[in-house]
Coordinates of C-alpha atoms in Angstrom, one line a residue:
F861 CA 0.0 0.0 0.0
L862 CA 1.0 3.6 -0.7
T863 CA 0.7 6.3 1.9
C864 CA -1.2 9.6 1.4
M865 CA -1.1 12.8 3.4
P866 CA -3.7 15.1 1.8
V867 CA -3.5 18.7 2.9
S868 CA -6.1 21.4 2.7
M869 CA -5.4 24.2 0.2
H870 CA -8.2 26.4 1.8
S871 CA -10.7 25.9 -1.0
F872 CA -9.8 22.3 -2.0
V873 CA -8.0 19.2 -0.7
W874 CA -4.9 18.1 -2.6
P875 CA -2.4 15.3 -1.7
N876 CA 1.0 16.1 -0.4
R877 CA 2.6 13.3 -2.4
T878 CA 5.1 11.1 -0.6
W879 CA 4.8 7.9 -2.8
P880 CA 6.6 6.8 -5.9
L881 CA 4.7 6.7 -9.2
A882 CA 4.0 3.4 -11.0
A883 CA 2.0 4.4 -14.1
L884 CA 2.5 8.1 -14.4
T885 CA 5.7 10.2 -14.9
E886 CA 6.9 13.1 -12.7
T887 CA 6.1 15.4 -15.6
Q888 CA 2.5 14.1 -15.7
W889 CA 2.1 14.5 -12.0
R890 CA 3.3 18.1 -12.2
S891 CA 0.9 18.8 -15.0
W892 CA -1.9 17.2 -13.0
Q893 CA -1.1 19.3 -10.0
D894 CA -0.9 22.6 -12.0
E895 CA -3.7 22.1 -14.4
G896 CA -6.1 19.9 -12.4
Y897 CA -6.6 17.5 -15.4
L898 CA -4.5 15.0 -17.2
V899 CA -4.6 13.0 -20.4
V900 CA -3.2 9.5 -20.0
P901 CA -2.6 7.8 -23.4
D902 CA -2.9 4.0 -23.8
A903 CA -4.7 3.6 -20.5
V904 CA -6.2 0.3 -21.8
P905 CA -5.3 -1.9 -24.8
L906 CA -6.8 -0.5 -28.0
R907 CA -8.7 -3.8 -28.7
L908 CA -10.7 -3.3 -25.4
A909 CA -11.6 0.3 -26.4
R910 CA -12.7 -0.8 -29.8
A911 CA -14.8 -3.6 -28.3
A912 CA -16.6 -1.2 -25.9
A913 CA -17.2 1.3 -28.8
A914 CA -18.8 -1.5 -30.8
A915 CA -21.0 -2.4 -27.9
V916 CA -22.1 1.2 -27.4
R917 CA -23.0 1.4 -31.1
E918 CA -25.0 -1.7 -31.0
Y919 CA -26.8 -0.6 -27.8
V920 CA -27.9 2.8 -29.3
G921 CA -28.7 1.2 -32.8
A922 CA -26.0 3.1 -34.6
D923 CA -24.9 1.8 -38.0
D924 CA -22.0 3.8 -39.6
T925 CA -23.2 2.7 -43.1
N926 CA -26.4 4.6 -42.3
R927 CA -25.6 7.9 -40.7
S928 CA -29.3 8.7 -40.0
S929 CA -29.2 5.8 -37.5
W930 CA -26.9 8.0 -35.3
Y931 CA -29.9 10.3 -34.6
T932 CA -32.7 7.8 -34.0
N933 CA -32.9 8.5 -30.3
V934 CA -34.4 12.0 -29.8
L935 CA -36.1 11.8 -26.4
D936 CA -34.6 13.4 -23.3
I937 CA -33.3 10.7 -21.0
Y938 CA -34.1 12.8 -17.9
E939 CA -37.5 14.2 -18.7
D940 CA -39.2 11.9 -21.2
T941 CA -40.6 8.4 -20.8
L942 CA -41.2 5.5 -23.2
P943 CA -44.7 3.9 -23.7
D944 CA -43.7 1.3 -21.1
G945 CA -43.0 4.0 -18.6
K946 CA -39.2 3.6 -18.6
R947 CA -36.7 6.3 -19.4
P948 CA -35.0 6.4 -22.8
H949 CA -31.6 4.8 -22.9
H950 CA -30.0 7.5 -25.2
G951 CA -30.8 10.9 -26.4
P952 CA -29.5 14.3 -27.6
C953 CA -27.4 14.9 -24.5
G954 CA -25.3 12.0 -25.7
M955 CA -25.4 10.0 -22.5
V956 CA -25.9 6.3 -22.9
Q957 CA -27.6 4.5 -20.1
M958 CA -25.5 1.4 -20.5
F959 CA -23.7 0.3 -17.3
H960 CA -23.0 -3.4 -17.1
H961 CA -21.9 -4.6 -20.5
S962 CA -18.9 -7.0 -20.2
S963 CA -16.9 -4.7 -22.5
L964 CA -17.2 -1.8 -20.0
W965 CA -16.2 -4.1 -17.1
A966 CA -13.1 -5.1 -19.1
L967 CA -12.1 -1.5 -19.1
R968 CA -12.9 -0.9 -15.4
Q969 CA -10.9 -4.0 -14.3
H970 CA -7.8 -3.4 -16.4
P971 CA -4.7 -3.3 -14.2
R972 CA -3.2 -0.1 -15.8
V973 CA -6.4 1.8 -15.0
H974 CA -6.0 0.8 -11.4
E975 CA -2.3 1.8 -11.5
I976 CA -3.2 5.3 -12.8
F977 CA -5.7 6.0 -10.0
A978 CA -3.4 4.5 -7.4
D979 CA -0.8 7.0 -8.5
L980 CA -3.4 9.8 -8.3
Y981 CA -4.8 8.9 -4.9
G982 CA -1.7 7.4 -3.3
T983 CA -3.4 4.2 -2.3
R984 CA -4.0 0.8 -4.0
R985 CA -7.2 0.3 -1.9
L986 CA -9.6 1.5 -4.6
F987 CA -13.0 0.5 -5.9
V988 CA -14.2 1.3 -9.4
T989 CA -17.3 3.4 -10.2
V990 CA -20.1 2.0 -12.3
D991 CA -20.9 4.7 -14.8
R992 CA -22.4 5.1 -18.2
A993 CA -21.2 5.6 -21.8
H994 CA -21.5 8.4 -24.3
F995 CA -22.4 8.5 -28.0
K996 CA -22.6 12.0 -29.6
P997 CA -23.0 12.3 -33.4
P998 CA -22.1 15.5 -35.3
V999 CA -24.5 18.4 -35.1
T1000 CA -26.5 18.7 -38.3
T1001 CA -29.5 20.8 -39.5
E1002 CA -31.0 17.5 -40.8
H1003 CA -31.5 16.4 -37.2
P1004 CA -32.2 19.5 -35.2
A1005 CA -33.1 17.7 -32.0
W1006 CA -29.5 16.7 -31.7
S1007 CA -28.4 20.4 -31.6
D1008 CA -29.8 20.8 -28.1
A1009 CA -28.1 18.8 -25.4
G1010 CA -30.8 19.7 -22.8
E1011 CA -30.6 21.7 -19.6
V1012 CA -28.5 19.2 -17.6
H1013 CA -25.8 18.9 -20.2
S1014 CA -25.6 22.5 -21.5
G1015 CA -22.7 24.7 -20.5
L1016 CA -20.1 24.1 -17.8
H1017 CA -21.0 22.7 -14.4
W1018 CA -19.6 21.0 -11.3
D1019 CA -20.6 17.7 -9.7
V1020 CA -19.8 18.9 -6.2
N1021 CA -21.1 21.9 -4.3
T1022 CA -18.5 24.6 -4.8
R1023 CA -19.9 27.2 -2.5
R1024 CA -17.6 28.6 0.2
E1025 CA -19.4 26.9 3.1
N1026 CA -18.5 23.6 1.6
W1027 CA -14.8 24.2 1.4
P1028 CA -12.4 22.6 1.2
L1029 CA -13.7 20.7 -1.8
P1030 CA -12.9 17.0 -1.5
Y1031 CA -10.1 15.5 -3.6
S1032 CA -12.4 13.7 -6.0
I1033 CA -11.3 12.6 -9.4
Q1034 CA -13.6 12.1 -12.4
G1035 CA -12.7 10.4 -15.6
V1036 CA -13.7 9.6 -19.2
L1037 CA -12.1 7.0 -21.5
Y1038 CA -12.2 7.8 -25.2
L1039 CA -13.1 4.6 -27.0
E1040 CA -12.2 6.1 -30.4
D1041 CA -9.9 8.9 -31.6
T1042 CA -11.6 12.1 -30.5
A1043 CA -10.7 15.5 -31.9
A1044 CA -11.1 18.6 -29.9
A1045 CA -14.1 19.7 -32.1
Q1046 CA -15.7 16.2 -32.0
G1047 CA -17.8 16.8 -28.9
A1048 CA -14.8 16.3 -26.6
L1049 CA -14.8 17.0 -22.9
R1050 CA -14.4 20.8 -22.1
L1051 CA -12.9 22.0 -18.9
V1052 CA -11.2 25.1 -17.4
P1053 CA -7.5 24.1 -16.7
G1054 CA -6.1 25.2 -13.4
F1055 CA -9.4 26.4 -12.0
H1056 CA -9.0 24.5 -8.7
S1057 CA -6.1 26.8 -7.7
R1058 CA -8.1 30.0 -8.4
L1059 CA -11.5 28.9 -7.1
A1060 CA -11.2 31.1 -4.0
A1061 CA -10.4 34.3 -6.0
W1062 CA -13.1 33.6 -8.5
D1063 CA -15.6 32.9 -5.7
A1064 CA -14.8 36.2 -4.0
A1065 CA -16.1 38.0 -7.1
Q1066 CA -19.4 36.1 -7.2
P1067 CA -22.7 36.7 -5.4
A1068 CA -23.1 34.9 -2.1
D1069 CA -26.1 33.0 -3.4
R1070 CA -24.6 31.8 -6.6
S1071 CA -25.4 28.4 -7.9
S1072 CA -23.4 25.6 -6.3
E1073 CA -23.5 23.5 -9.4
R1074 CA -22.8 25.8 -12.4
P1075 CA -21.4 29.2 -13.1
E1076 CA -24.1 31.7 -14.3
G1077 CA -24.4 34.9 -16.3
E1078 CA -21.3 36.8 -17.2
A1079 CA -19.2 34.5 -15.0
A1080 CA -20.4 31.5 -17.0
A1081 CA -19.6 33.3 -20.3
A1082 CA -16.1 34.2 -19.1
L1083 CA -15.3 30.6 -18.0
D1084 CA -16.8 29.3 -21.2
A1085 CA -14.4 31.4 -23.2
E1086 CA -11.5 29.9 -21.2
A1087 CA -12.6 26.3 -21.5
L1088 CA -10.4 23.9 -23.3
S1089 CA -11.8 21.1 -25.5
V1090 CA -9.6 18.0 -24.6
G1091 CA -9.1 15.8 -27.7
A1092 CA -7.1 12.6 -27.4
A1093 CA -6.4 9.3 -29.2
A1094 CA -8.5 6.2 -28.7
A1095 CA -7.8 4.4 -25.4
S1096 CA -6.8 7.6 -23.7
L1097 CA -8.1 8.3 -20.2
V1098 CA -8.9 11.9 -19.3
V1099 CA -9.1 12.6 -15.6
W1100 CA -9.9 15.9 -13.8
H1101 CA -10.3 17.2 -10.3
S1102 CA -14.0 17.8 -9.5
A1103 CA -13.3 21.5 -8.7
L1104 CA -12.8 22.1 -12.5
P1105 CA -15.9 23.4 -14.3
H1106 CA -16.5 21.0 -17.1
G1107 CA -19.1 20.0 -19.7
P1108 CA -19.9 19.0 -23.2
A1109 CA -18.8 20.5 -26.5
P1110 CA -20.8 20.4 -29.7
N1111 CA -19.6 17.8 -32.2
T1112 CA -18.8 19.7 -35.4
Q1113 CA -16.7 16.9 -37.0
S1114 CA -17.9 14.1 -39.3
A1115 CA -17.8 11.1 -36.8
P1116 CA -19.5 10.5 -33.5
R1117 CA -17.7 10.8 -30.1
V1118 CA -17.8 7.5 -28.4
S1119 CA -16.6 7.2 -24.8
A1120 CA -17.1 5.7 -21.4
Y1121 CA -17.1 7.4 -18.0
L1122 CA -14.6 5.6 -15.7
S1123 CA -13.2 6.5 -12.3
M1124 CA -12.0 4.9 -9.1
L1125 CA -12.4 6.0 -5.5
P1126 CA -10.5 5.1 -2.4
V1127 CA -12.0 2.5 0.0
D1128 CA -11.1 4.9 2.8
A1129 CA -12.3 8.3 1.7
A1130 CA -11.8 10.1 5.0
P1131 CA -8.4 11.6 4.2
F1132 CA -9.7 13.2 1.0
L1133 CA -12.9 14.7 2.4
G1134 CA -11.7 17.8 4.3
A1135 CA -12.0 18.4 8.0
Q1136 CA -15.6 19.7 8.0
R1137 CA -17.1 16.5 6.6
A1138 CA -18.0 13.3 8.5
A1139 CA -15.5 10.5 7.9
D1140 CA -18.2 8.3 6.4
A1141 CA -19.5 11.0 4.0
P1142 CA -19.4 10.1 0.3
L1143 CA -16.4 11.5 -1.6
S1144 CA -18.4 12.2 -4.8
M1145 CA -21.7 11.6 -6.5
A1146 CA -20.4 8.3 -7.8
D1147 CA -19.7 7.4 -4.1
A1148 CA -23.2 8.3 -3.0
G1149 CA -25.5 6.1 -5.0
T1150 CA -28.7 7.3 -6.7
L1151 CA -28.7 10.8 -5.3
A1152 CA -31.7 12.0 -7.3
Y1153 CA -33.9 9.6 -5.3
H1154 CA -32.3 10.0 -1.8
E1155 CA -32.2 13.5 -0.4
E1156 CA -30.2 12.5 2.7
Q1157 CA -27.4 11.2 0.4
R1158 CA -27.6 14.3 -1.7
Q1159 CA -27.0 16.4 1.4
L1160 CA -24.0 14.2 2.4
V1161 CA -22.3 14.5 -1.0
Y1162 CA -23.0 18.1 -1.6
G1163 CA -21.9 19.1 1.9
L1164 CA -23.3 21.1 4.7
G1165 CA -25.8 23.6 3.5
G1166 CA -25.9 21.9 0.1
E1167 CA -28.8 22.0 -2.3

């Protein structure tokens, strides 16, 4: 086991690294520390990424020889229901409600993925999150429904409560694995590099009652202008600290973006939570279960005074 001594940086928790790196280089660690995100190429074998991409295509009914099949699913996965009363499995936000396909578990269980997160957390005692996939075809006037990602996936947001009363923000790492080559303009993940280190200064200029989950108004426009679209090759893992505003980008290329959300969390989250949280509080949304249906768990993960 590695040892970890996270320290509070006032507005966020960050490890004071004392352990050797196994999968990452010192240059990568410095970039992670400075920018708050990191692209790790070849996180899994390419054959596993391709298998998962094929499974996602099959699940959403996408046939690359028939481009119109990319746009078949037009219902909102959060607001609409099917005739049988269930939620749609895919829609214009791009999210694919596919969780337990064997190809996704092959990614989650790959040893190199574990090594990467062990380097980031400083412990090998980790469990993997069970998250969904993503299939986002190019924006086109022929399929206007796919030009609107919906309220949940429009603009930049956070998956933790970033208000001052919830500081320091936990050291929580999110991740997405690109299953195919993904150009910056291909609907890639967008984020604001280095925002974790200037959250306090940014917050001081915002209204006290600002949204905890997304920037608003002129502040949102300013951060949106700073946001970087992170393109990378197939089988690359993109990880980011939850303090970074992040969100989707429109796909203006000729091929869909196909990816899978993938992260790991420490078995013992207490050192990464910050002093004001209970030792058994969830570290992140992925650590808290179905938050939308359990208000007590929402309060735990969003923090004291959360919404």
